[in-house]
Amino acid sequence: MTMMVFCLTACTTAPENPLVKEVTGGKVQGMPSENPNVVVFKGIPYAAPPVGELRWKAPHPVIAWDTVLIADHFGPISFQPPHVAGPDSAVINNYGDVDYVKEFFSEGDPEMSEDCLYLNIWKPADAKKGDKLPVALWIHGGAFIAGFGYEKEFDGDAYAKRGVILVTINYRLGAFGFLAHPELSAENPDHISGNYGMLDQIKALDWTRDNIANFGGDPDNITVFGQSAGAMSVRNLLCSPLTKGKIAKAIIQSGGAISPDGNDGMGAASLSDYEQLGKTLMGDLSLDEMRRMNYQQLQEVISRFTTAHNMPFLMLQPNVDGKVLVGGLADCIEKDFVPHIPIMMGCTLDDMMFTRMGEPYAYLASRLAEKGKAPYVYEFRRRLPGNGSGAFHSSELWYVFNTVKRCWRPLGEADEKLSERMVDYWTNFMKAGNPNGSGLPEWRACTNGLADVMAFDIEK
């Protein structure tokens, strides 16, 4: 009788599905990626939808679900201006000019919503709990007003193939993510406002630390990396008390540097300045009226401001509030607040002026070296064929994510080889804090100024 009971139990228990993982809130089921040796989980919620009364508040815990969430499609992205080609968008006069709609957004925009706090995970198919694989958390750019975590130039297959788990995220943008206002500060127990998008990034980091072990990852070996506004975000995360001990390594791509006069060129605004800006934008509107405004109404308010001040757009960004962010990078390095972790940084040859290579990078490298951690510095010099844009701001993304075949440009085998080499360096760094590895030219930590910069270009 005992044996029969055992047999019935064993025979009726369904085998565990290796594609299903337990996460905060419930269970999620991934799917094979284009590479059958990689599994991808798309659209996992990492916080409650920041809507209604939760608009302009720190992200709340995710709302639990009962059934297995089939993670086979990406989640909505934060509201942002639509990517539509304008009449002058294709005019290329100089190296660095670029048509970003044609480059990255020609397929149109996905669904937009205030309910946008979702992340995506690419992992080796055979990765399991206990493997402690390195983890990379990617923060997209877009001037804090645009972009999302699954743009067509982003992909995790090349990382997972090399034994690194990639996580990409969406976070609140524009007025939803970075509007400060005296009334918003007054209702906050810490009397701060405006850093909601940054708090989303920190929430995603915390979610990753809490859950990534179930995917085979190591919560104590997370590299945070990003480009443009994503790189500015990485800088800010290094200057936040809320991330202490949570970031193992950092990569800053086209996020600016620091000049010897102490100006980092990418410094965060003060809370008081942003509160005043928010008050100017919103006029006499009450907080309840502000929360009832939809995205289009908010955009109309911002448009009136930019038109009156002859501005192409309003770039709201994180502010120094003393709680979420205690200072800019230059100040935090000087005060030895930045963690002593491996750092990689660089830019493109024809990057935006304030991010280009030169004395600011050499000075930033020297300041980090004085604090005990010389960074690895690079310059991406491949001038992409197809028009005269050259090595423009963001051009390295096709190579960093090994997606050159998705690009409209006539890229060839030499570009594939350059991409493979760059991903090797990036993933080596994510594993051990050093980009060097077998078969790769030596990349020295930057202790001799620009003489130690690694140049990335195709072999001609």
GROMACS .gro file of C-alpha atoms in nm:
model
  460
    1MET     CA    1   0.000   0.000   0.000
    2THR     CA    2   0.282   0.241   0.087
    3MET     CA    3   0.454   0.168  -0.245
    4MET     CA    4   0.129   0.228  -0.436
    5VAL     CA    5   0.084   0.569  -0.268
    6PHE     CA    6   0.440   0.662  -0.359
    7CYS     CA    7   0.388   0.556  -0.719
    8LEU     CA    8   0.066   0.757  -0.751
    9THR     CA    9   0.236   1.065  -0.608
   10ALA     CA   10   0.539   1.035  -0.830
   11CYS     CA   11   0.339   0.961  -1.142
   12THR     CA   12   0.097   1.252  -1.097
   13THR     CA   13   0.357   1.519  -1.010
   14ALA     CA   14   0.436   1.723  -1.320
   15PRO     CA   15   0.805   1.771  -1.396
   16GLU     CA   16   0.941   2.117  -1.325
   17ASN     CA   17   0.944   2.343  -1.629
   18PRO     CA   18   1.300   2.477  -1.671
   19LEU     CA   19   1.159   2.788  -1.845
   20VAL     CA   20   0.959   2.887  -1.535
   21LYS     CA   21   1.123   3.095  -1.262
   22GLU     CA   22   0.996   3.225  -0.930
   23VAL     CA   23   1.031   3.602  -0.893
   24THR     CA   24   0.895   3.875  -0.670
   25GLY     CA   25   0.520   3.870  -0.733
   26GLY     CA   26   0.480   3.525  -0.886
   27LYS     CA   27   0.614   3.292  -1.153
   28VAL     CA   28   0.732   3.384  -1.503
   29GLN     CA   29   0.790   3.164  -1.805
   30GLY     CA   30   1.056   3.255  -2.062
   31MET     CA   31   1.101   3.141  -2.418
   32PRO     CA   32   1.392   3.037  -2.639
   33SER     CA   33   1.561   3.331  -2.807
   34GLU     CA   34   1.678   3.339  -3.170
   35ASN     CA   35   1.973   3.144  -3.037
   36PRO     CA   36   1.833   2.813  -2.903
   37ASN     CA   37   2.098   2.813  -2.629
   38VAL     CA   38   1.956   3.135  -2.486
   39VAL     CA   39   1.629   3.192  -2.299
   40VAL     CA   40   1.471   3.537  -2.287
   41PHE     CA   41   1.211   3.665  -2.040
   42LYS     CA   42   1.029   3.971  -2.174
   43GLY     CA   43   0.816   4.222  -1.991
   44ILE     CA   44   0.858   4.121  -1.626
   45PRO     CA   45   0.703   4.384  -1.396
   46TYR     CA   46   0.948   4.502  -1.131
   47ALA     CA   47   0.718   4.753  -0.957
   48ALA     CA   48   0.354   4.849  -0.937
   49PRO     CA   49   0.221   5.063  -1.223
   50PRO     CA   50   0.306   5.425  -1.127
   51VAL     CA   51  -0.039   5.557  -1.218
   52GLY     CA   52  -0.311   5.757  -1.043
   53GLU     CA   53  -0.204   5.844  -0.691
   54LEU     CA   54   0.131   5.670  -0.754
   55ARG     CA   55   0.227   5.919  -1.025
   56TRP     CA   56   0.530   6.118  -0.906
   57LYS     CA   57   0.599   5.881  -0.620
   58ALA     CA   58   0.878   5.634  -0.558
   59PRO     CA   59   0.803   5.296  -0.720
   60HIS     CA   60   0.584   5.072  -0.505
   61PRO     CA   61   0.619   4.693  -0.470
   62VAL     CA   62   0.500   4.491  -0.766
   63ILE     CA   63   0.140   4.366  -0.759
   64ALA     CA   64   0.142   3.987  -0.726
   65TRP     CA   65  -0.020   3.757  -0.985
   66ASP     CA   66  -0.162   3.405  -0.942
   67THR     CA   67  -0.100   3.224  -1.269
   68VAL     CA   68   0.231   3.180  -1.450
   69LEU     CA   69   0.312   3.499  -1.641
   70ILE     CA   70   0.411   3.405  -1.996
   71ALA     CA   71   0.698   3.647  -2.058
   72ASP     CA   72   0.688   3.631  -2.438
   73HIS     CA   73   0.639   3.999  -2.523
   74PHE     CA   74   0.796   4.324  -2.412
   75GLY     CA   75   0.606   4.561  -2.185
   76PRO     CA   76   0.486   4.912  -2.270
   77ILE     CA   77   0.746   5.190  -2.271
   78SER     CA   78   0.731   5.523  -2.092
   79PHE     CA   79   0.539   5.798  -2.267
   80GLN     CA   80   0.771   5.996  -2.494
   81PRO     CA   81   0.759   6.202  -2.814
   82PRO     CA   82   0.692   5.973  -3.112
   83HIS     CA   83   0.990   5.891  -3.331
   84VAL     CA   84   0.876   6.048  -3.657
   85ALA     CA   85   1.110   6.155  -3.935
   86GLY     CA   86   1.106   6.532  -3.977
   87PRO     CA   87   1.177   6.733  -4.294
   88ASP     CA   88   1.541   6.790  -4.197
   89SER     CA   89   1.605   6.457  -4.029
   90ALA     CA   90   1.809   6.309  -4.313
   91VAL     CA   91   2.041   6.609  -4.367
   92ILE     CA   92   2.400   6.502  -4.294
   93ASN     CA   93   2.648   6.789  -4.318
   94ASN     CA   94   2.924   6.685  -4.081
   95TYR     CA   95   3.063   6.386  -3.898
   96GLY     CA   96   2.837   6.337  -3.598
   97ASP     CA   97   2.514   6.438  -3.772
   98VAL     CA   98   2.268   6.150  -3.766
   99ASP     CA   99   1.909   6.066  -3.847
  100TYR     CA  100   1.816   5.879  -3.528
  101VAL     CA  101   1.473   5.779  -3.653
  102LYS     CA  102   1.624   5.606  -3.955
  103GLU     CA  103   1.907   5.466  -3.745
  104PHE     CA  104   1.718   5.304  -3.459
  105PHE     CA  105   1.343   5.370  -3.478
  106SER     CA  106   1.242   5.313  -3.841
  107GLU     CA  107   1.008   5.030  -3.734
  108GLY     CA  108   0.796   5.270  -3.527
  109ASP     CA  109   0.731   5.293  -3.155
  110PRO     CA  110   0.585   5.021  -2.932
  111GLU     CA  111   0.291   5.081  -2.699
  112MET     CA  112   0.343   5.373  -2.461
  113SER     CA  113   0.194   5.394  -2.114
  114GLU     CA  114   0.248   5.530  -1.765
  115ASP     CA  115   0.242   5.161  -1.674
  116CYS     CA  116   0.597   5.110  -1.800
  117LEU     CA  117   0.807   4.957  -1.522
  118TYR     CA  118   0.913   4.634  -1.690
  119LEU     CA  119   1.245   4.459  -1.741
  120ASN     CA  120   1.381   4.186  -1.970
  121ILE     CA  121   1.632   3.907  -1.907
  122TRP     CA  122   1.853   3.704  -2.141
  123LYS     CA  123   2.021   3.400  -1.983
  124PRO     CA  124   2.206   3.088  -2.099
  125ALA     CA  125   1.945   2.814  -2.146
  126ASP     CA  126   2.125   2.580  -1.905
  127ALA     CA  127   2.195   2.844  -1.637
  128LYS     CA  128   2.053   2.741  -1.300
  129LYS     CA  129   2.043   2.860  -0.943
  130GLY     CA  130   2.387   2.833  -0.788
  131ASP     CA  131   2.583   2.900  -1.108
  132LYS     CA  132   2.655   3.258  -0.997
  133LEU     CA  133   2.699   3.397  -1.346
  134PRO     CA  134   2.792   3.765  -1.383
  135VAL     CA  135   2.501   4.000  -1.446
  136ALA     CA  136   2.484   4.314  -1.662
  137LEU     CA  137   2.210   4.572  -1.605
  138TRP     CA  138   2.164   4.800  -1.909
  139ILE     CA  139   2.019   5.152  -1.881
  140HIS     CA  140   1.912   5.303  -2.213
  141GLY     CA  141   1.978   5.660  -2.322
  142GLY     CA  142   1.754   5.918  -2.484
  143ALA     CA  143   1.815   6.248  -2.298
  144PHE     CA  144   1.586   6.126  -2.016
  145ILE     CA  145   1.288   6.193  -2.244
  146ALA     CA  146   1.301   5.899  -2.487
  147GLY     CA  147   1.421   5.543  -2.543
  148PHE     CA  148   1.340   5.200  -2.403
  149GLY     CA  149   1.511   4.880  -2.299
  150TYR     CA  150   1.446   4.676  -2.613
  151GLU     CA  151   1.532   4.909  -2.898
  152LYS     CA  152   1.637   4.709  -3.203
  153GLU     CA  153   2.008   4.772  -3.145
  154PHE     CA  154   1.987   4.603  -2.802
  155ASP     CA  155   1.999   4.226  -2.759
  156GLY     CA  156   2.126   3.982  -2.499
  157ASP     CA  157   2.211   3.674  -2.706
  158ALA     CA  158   2.581   3.763  -2.743
  159TYR     CA  159   2.609   3.818  -2.367
  160ALA     CA  160   2.430   3.499  -2.266
  161LYS     CA  161   2.641   3.305  -2.517
  162ARG     CA  162   2.948   3.425  -2.323
  163GLY     CA  163   2.802   3.336  -1.985
  164VAL     CA  164   2.672   3.679  -1.881
  165ILE     CA  165   2.305   3.739  -1.791
  166LEU     CA  166   2.175   4.063  -1.943
  167VAL     CA  167   1.893   4.266  -1.788
  168THR     CA  168   1.744   4.567  -1.970
  169ILE     CA  169   1.488   4.802  -1.820
  170ASN     CA  170   1.231   5.070  -1.889
  171TYR     CA  171   1.203   5.364  -1.648
  172ARG     CA  172   0.989   5.677  -1.626
  173LEU     CA  173   1.093   5.957  -1.861
  174GLY     CA  174   1.032   6.329  -1.907
  175ALA     CA  175   0.782   6.492  -1.674
  176PHE     CA  176   0.666   6.155  -1.540
  177GLY     CA  177   1.020   6.065  -1.436
  178PHE     CA  178   1.187   6.389  -1.337
  179LEU     CA  179   0.940   6.668  -1.260
  180ALA     CA  180   1.010   6.836  -0.927
  181HIS     CA  181   0.764   7.075  -0.766
  182PRO     CA  182   0.721   7.237  -0.422
  183GLU     CA  183   0.389   7.056  -0.367
  184LEU     CA  184   0.541   6.723  -0.461
  185SER     CA  185   0.825   6.783  -0.215
  186ALA     CA  186   0.577   6.887   0.053
  187GLU     CA  187   0.384   6.559   0.034
  188ASN     CA  188   0.705   6.352   0.042
  189PRO     CA  189   0.824   6.243   0.391
  190ASP     CA  190   1.183   6.337   0.293
  191HIS     CA  191   1.067   6.666   0.134
  192ILE     CA  192   1.217   6.581  -0.204
  193SER     CA  193   1.079   6.533  -0.554
  194GLY     CA  194   1.179   6.478  -0.913
  195ASN     CA  195   1.403   6.170  -0.905
  196TYR     CA  196   1.134   5.916  -0.990
  197GLY     CA  197   1.310   5.780  -1.298
  198MET     CA  198   1.627   5.734  -1.097
  199LEU     CA  199   1.431   5.560  -0.821
  200ASP     CA  200   1.292   5.328  -1.090
  201GLN     CA  201   1.648   5.238  -1.191
  202ILE     CA  202   1.737   5.167  -0.828
  203LYS     CA  203   1.420   4.959  -0.788
  204ALA     CA  204   1.521   4.755  -1.095
  205LEU     CA  205   1.868   4.708  -0.947
  206ASP     CA  206   1.717   4.591  -0.618
  207TRP     CA  207   1.478   4.358  -0.806
  208THR     CA  208   1.774   4.211  -0.992
  209ARG     CA  209   1.966   4.155  -0.671
  210ASP     CA  210   1.662   3.988  -0.512
  211ASN     CA  211   1.574   3.759  -0.804
  212ILE     CA  212   1.865   3.699  -1.039
  213ALA     CA  213   2.000   3.399  -0.847
  214ASN     CA  214   1.693   3.201  -0.963
  215PHE     CA  215   1.807   3.265  -1.322
  216GLY     CA  216   2.162   3.148  -1.247
  217GLY     CA  217   2.307   3.492  -1.175
  218ASP     CA  218   2.524   3.631  -0.898
  219PRO     CA  219   2.355   3.922  -0.716
  220ASP     CA  220   2.694   4.032  -0.587
  221ASN     CA  221   2.844   4.062  -0.935
  222ILE     CA  222   2.623   4.314  -1.115
  223THR     CA  223   2.773   4.552  -1.371
  224VAL     CA  224   2.559   4.860  -1.431
  225PHE     CA  225   2.618   5.006  -1.777
  226GLY     CA  226   2.453   5.261  -2.001
  227GLN     CA  227   2.501   5.507  -2.286
  228SER     CA  228   2.428   5.881  -2.312
  229ALA     CA  229   2.151   5.952  -2.056
  230GLY     CA  230   2.199   5.590  -1.953
  231ALA     CA  231   2.565   5.665  -1.886
  232MET     CA  232   2.465   5.978  -1.693
  233SER     CA  233   2.237   5.747  -1.496
  234VAL     CA  234   2.530   5.518  -1.415
  235ARG     CA  235   2.728   5.818  -1.292
  236ASN     CA  236   2.435   5.918  -1.072
  237LEU     CA  237   2.387   5.567  -0.937
  238LEU     CA  238   2.751   5.571  -0.826
  239CYS     CA  239   2.667   5.890  -0.635
  240SER     CA  240   2.357   5.759  -0.460
  241PRO     CA  241   2.351   5.639  -0.098
  242LEU     CA  242   2.072   5.401  -0.204
  243THR     CA  243   2.307   5.186  -0.416
  244LYS     CA  244   2.590   5.140  -0.168
  245GLY     CA  245   2.731   4.788  -0.191
  246LYS     CA  246   2.496   4.692  -0.474
  247ILE     CA  247   2.708   4.768  -0.783
  248ALA     CA  248   3.016   4.556  -0.854
  249LYS     CA  249   3.133   4.729  -1.175
  250ALA     CA  250   3.028   5.017  -1.398
  251ILE     CA  251   3.056   5.109  -1.767
  252ILE     CA  252   2.996   5.470  -1.877
  253GLN     CA  253   2.947   5.507  -2.254
  254SER     CA  254   2.939   5.864  -2.387
  255GLY     CA  255   2.848   6.005  -2.049
  256GLY     CA  256   3.101   6.288  -2.034
  257ALA     CA  257   3.406   6.336  -1.814
  258ILE     CA  258   3.551   6.600  -1.579
  259SER     CA  259   3.763   6.900  -1.669
  260PRO     CA  260   4.051   7.011  -1.443
  261ASP     CA  261   3.848   7.313  -1.330
  262GLY     CA  262   3.608   7.071  -1.161
  263ASN     CA  263   3.326   7.106  -1.413
  264ASP     CA  264   3.204   6.765  -1.521
  265GLY     CA  265   2.976   6.905  -1.791
  266MET     CA  266   2.704   6.655  -1.698
  267GLY     CA  267   2.635   6.763  -1.342
  268ALA     CA  268   2.291   6.721  -1.190
  269ALA     CA  269   2.072   7.020  -1.110
  270SER     CA  270   1.980   7.124  -0.756
  271LEU     CA  271   1.644   7.028  -0.608
  272SER     CA  272   1.556   7.392  -0.541
  273ASP     CA  273   1.624   7.489  -0.903
  274TYR     CA  274   1.409   7.202  -1.029
  275GLU     CA  275   1.128   7.283  -0.786
  276GLN     CA  276   1.124   7.637  -0.922
  277LEU     CA  277   1.125   7.504  -1.279
  278GLY     CA  278   0.832   7.277  -1.197
  279LYS     CA  279   0.643   7.568  -1.044
  280THR     CA  280   0.708   7.778  -1.354
  281LEU     CA  281   0.588   7.498  -1.580
  282MET     CA  282   0.270   7.421  -1.386
  283GLY     CA  283   0.172   7.772  -1.282
  284ASP     CA  284  -0.126   7.778  -1.047
  285LEU     CA  285  -0.230   7.416  -1.104
  286SER     CA  286  -0.290   7.217  -0.787
  287LEU     CA  287  -0.129   6.879  -0.729
  288ASP     CA  288  -0.463   6.706  -0.789
  289GLU     CA  289  -0.504   6.889  -1.118
  290MET     CA  290  -0.149   6.796  -1.219
  291ARG     CA  291  -0.217   6.429  -1.146
  292ARG     CA  292  -0.529   6.435  -1.361
  293MET     CA  293  -0.341   6.566  -1.664
  294ASN     CA  294  -0.270   6.314  -1.938
  295TYR     CA  295   0.056   6.290  -2.128
  296GLN     CA  296  -0.057   6.514  -2.411
  297GLN     CA  297  -0.164   6.787  -2.170
  298LEU     CA  298   0.172   6.769  -1.992
  299GLN     CA  299   0.350   6.791  -2.325
  300GLU     CA  300   0.150   7.100  -2.417
  301VAL     CA  301   0.264   7.266  -2.094
  302ILE     CA  302   0.627   7.182  -2.169
  303SER     CA  303   0.591   7.288  -2.533
  304ARG     CA  304   0.468   7.633  -2.432
  305PHE     CA  305   0.774   7.668  -2.208
  306THR     CA  306   1.026   7.555  -2.473
  307THR     CA  307   0.866   7.776  -2.736
  308ALA     CA  308   0.877   8.080  -2.507
  309HIS     CA  309   1.244   8.015  -2.431
  310ASN     CA  310   1.343   7.917  -2.787
  311MET     CA  311   1.452   7.569  -2.677
  312PRO     CA  312   1.444   7.258  -2.902
  313PHE     CA  313   1.333   7.045  -2.605
  314LEU     CA  314   1.335   7.039  -2.225
  315MET     CA  315   1.571   6.780  -2.081
  316LEU     CA  316   1.454   6.708  -1.727
  317GLN     CA  317   1.703   6.492  -1.538
  318PRO     CA  318   1.797   6.378  -1.184
  319ASN     CA  319   1.854   6.645  -0.922
  320VAL     CA  320   2.076   6.659  -0.614
  321ASP     CA  321   1.825   6.611  -0.333
  322GLY     CA  322   2.059   6.481  -0.061
  323LYS     CA  323   1.864   6.154  -0.034
  324VAL     CA  324   1.859   5.982  -0.373
  325LEU     CA  325   2.155   6.175  -0.513
  326VAL     CA  326   2.414   6.355  -0.299
  327GLY     CA  327   2.619   6.526  -0.570
  328GLY     CA  328   2.766   6.516  -0.918
  329LEU     CA  329   3.044   6.276  -1.013
  330ALA     CA  330   3.327   6.529  -0.974
  331ASP     CA  331   3.214   6.622  -0.624
  332CYS     CA  332   3.158   6.262  -0.518
  333ILE     CA  333   3.502   6.152  -0.641
  334GLU     CA  334   3.659   6.441  -0.450
  335LYS     CA  335   3.476   6.335  -0.132
  336ASP     CA  336   3.569   5.968  -0.193
  337PHE     CA  337   3.200   5.878  -0.206
  338VAL     CA  338   3.222   5.686  -0.535
  339PRO     CA  339   3.277   5.314  -0.462
  340HIS     CA  340   3.621   5.173  -0.541
  341ILE     CA  341   3.502   4.938  -0.814
  342PRO     CA  342   3.627   4.861  -1.167
  343ILE     CA  343   3.509   5.126  -1.413
  344MET     CA  344   3.517   5.138  -1.793
  345MET     CA  345   3.434   5.453  -1.987
  346GLY     CA  346   3.466   5.608  -2.328
  347CYS     CA  347   3.299   5.775  -2.622
  348THR     CA  348   3.289   5.778  -3.002
  349LEU     CA  349   3.523   5.965  -3.234
  350ASP     CA  350   3.252   6.200  -3.363
  351ASP     CA  351   3.052   6.210  -3.042
  352MET     CA  352   2.862   6.509  -2.908
  353MET     CA  353   3.108   6.782  -2.819
  354PHE     CA  354   3.073   6.752  -2.442
  355THR     CA  355   3.146   6.378  -2.446
  356ARG     CA  356   3.445   6.370  -2.683
  357MET     CA  357   3.784   6.237  -2.583
  358GLY     CA  358   4.048   6.479  -2.455
  359GLU     CA  359   4.175   6.639  -2.138
  360PRO     CA  360   3.849   6.581  -1.941
  361TYR     CA  361   3.880   6.203  -1.985
  362ALA     CA  362   4.247   6.205  -1.890
  363TYR     CA  363   4.168   6.412  -1.583
  364LEU     CA  364   3.876   6.192  -1.477
  365ALA     CA  365   4.095   5.884  -1.518
  366SER     CA  366   4.369   6.041  -1.307
  367ARG     CA  367   4.123   6.134  -1.032
  368LEU     CA  368   3.987   5.779  -1.019
  369ALA     CA  369   4.341   5.638  -1.023
  370GLU     CA  370   4.432   5.857  -0.726
  371LYS     CA  371   4.139   5.701  -0.540
  372GLY     CA  372   4.277   5.354  -0.610
  373LYS     CA  373   4.092   5.240  -0.922
  374ALA     CA  374   4.226   5.348  -1.261
  375PRO     CA  375   3.951   5.304  -1.523
  376TYR     CA  376   3.970   5.142  -1.864
  377VAL     CA  377   3.912   5.409  -2.129
  378TYR     CA  378   3.815   5.359  -2.495
  379GLU     CA  379   3.733   5.555  -2.808
  380PHE     CA  380   3.512   5.403  -3.079
  381ARG     CA  381   3.665   5.519  -3.410
  382ARG     CA  382   3.477   5.318  -3.671
  383ARG     CA  383   3.318   5.570  -3.905
  384LEU     CA  384   3.012   5.383  -4.026
  385PRO     CA  385   2.953   5.366  -4.402
  386GLY     CA  386   2.625   5.464  -4.566
  387ASN     CA  387   2.642   5.842  -4.531
  388GLY     CA  388   2.867   6.100  -4.368
  389SER     CA  389   2.757   6.052  -4.005
  390GLY     CA  390   3.087   5.890  -3.911
  391ALA     CA  391   3.138   5.752  -3.560
  392PHE     CA  392   2.836   5.942  -3.428
  393HIS     CA  393   2.690   5.949  -3.078
  394SER     CA  394   2.537   5.601  -3.018
  395SER     CA  395   2.706   5.438  -3.320
  396GLU     CA  396   2.891   5.190  -3.099
  397LEU     CA  397   2.565   5.034  -2.978
  398TRP     CA  398   2.536   4.811  -3.286
  399TYR     CA  399   2.876   4.670  -3.191
  400VAL     CA  400   2.839   4.652  -2.812
  401PHE     CA  401   2.528   4.434  -2.853
  402ASN     CA  402   2.646   4.241  -3.161
  403THR     CA  403   2.350   4.358  -3.368
  404VAL     CA  404   2.534   4.499  -3.671
  405LYS     CA  405   2.327   4.274  -3.899
  406ARG     CA  406   2.014   4.468  -3.796
  407CYS     CA  407   2.164   4.798  -3.909
  408TRP     CA  408   2.055   4.946  -4.243
  409ARG     CA  409   2.414   5.039  -4.327
  410PRO     CA  410   2.644   4.830  -4.552
  411LEU     CA  411   2.839   4.674  -4.265
  412GLY     CA  412   3.046   4.365  -4.338
  413GLU     CA  413   3.266   4.093  -4.197
  414ALA     CA  414   3.518   4.341  -4.055
  415ASP     CA  415   3.236   4.503  -3.857
  416GLU     CA  416   3.125   4.164  -3.727
  417LYS     CA  417   3.480   4.097  -3.609
  418LEU     CA  418   3.501   4.436  -3.438
  419SER     CA  419   3.171   4.368  -3.265
  420GLU     CA  420   3.284   4.024  -3.145
  421ARG     CA  421   3.601   4.177  -3.005
  422MET     CA  422   3.414   4.453  -2.823
  423VAL     CA  423   3.161   4.212  -2.671
  424ASP     CA  424   3.453   3.995  -2.558
  425TYR     CA  425   3.609   4.294  -2.382
  426TRP     CA  426   3.277   4.403  -2.228
  427THR     CA  427   3.188   4.056  -2.097
  428ASN     CA  428   3.541   3.988  -1.969
  429PHE     CA  429   3.513   4.311  -1.772
  430MET     CA  430   3.174   4.206  -1.638
  431LYS     CA  431   3.315   3.875  -1.522
  432ALA     CA  432   3.634   3.986  -1.353
  433GLY     CA  433   3.670   4.364  -1.366
  434ASN     CA  434   3.936   4.339  -1.634
  435PRO     CA  435   3.849   4.344  -2.008
  436ASN     CA  436   4.156   4.149  -2.115
  437GLY     CA  437   4.143   3.787  -2.221
  438SER     CA  438   4.297   3.522  -2.442
  439GLY     CA  439   4.348   3.633  -2.802
  440LEU     CA  440   4.271   4.000  -2.737
  441PRO     CA  441   4.515   4.291  -2.768
  442GLU     CA  442   4.614   4.418  -2.424
  443TRP     CA  443   4.397   4.697  -2.287
  444ARG     CA  444   4.584   4.883  -2.014
  445ALA     CA  445   4.412   5.063  -1.731
  446CYS     CA  446   4.436   5.437  -1.791
  447THR     CA  447   4.728   5.562  -1.579
  448ASN     CA  448   4.918   5.750  -1.853
  449GLY     CA  449   4.646   5.978  -1.981
  450LEU     CA  450   4.523   5.941  -2.336
  451ALA     CA  451   4.821   5.718  -2.421
  452ASP     CA  452   4.632   5.433  -2.253
  453VAL     CA  453   4.307   5.476  -2.448
  454MET     CA  454   4.191   5.165  -2.638
  455ALA     CA  455   4.089   5.251  -2.996
  456PHE     CA  456   3.813   5.045  -3.158
  457ASP     CA  457   3.805   5.034  -3.538
  458ILE     CA  458   3.779   4.772  -3.810
  459GLU     CA  459   4.096   4.603  -3.935
  460LYS     CA  460   4.170   4.747  -4.277
   0.00000   0.00000   0.00000
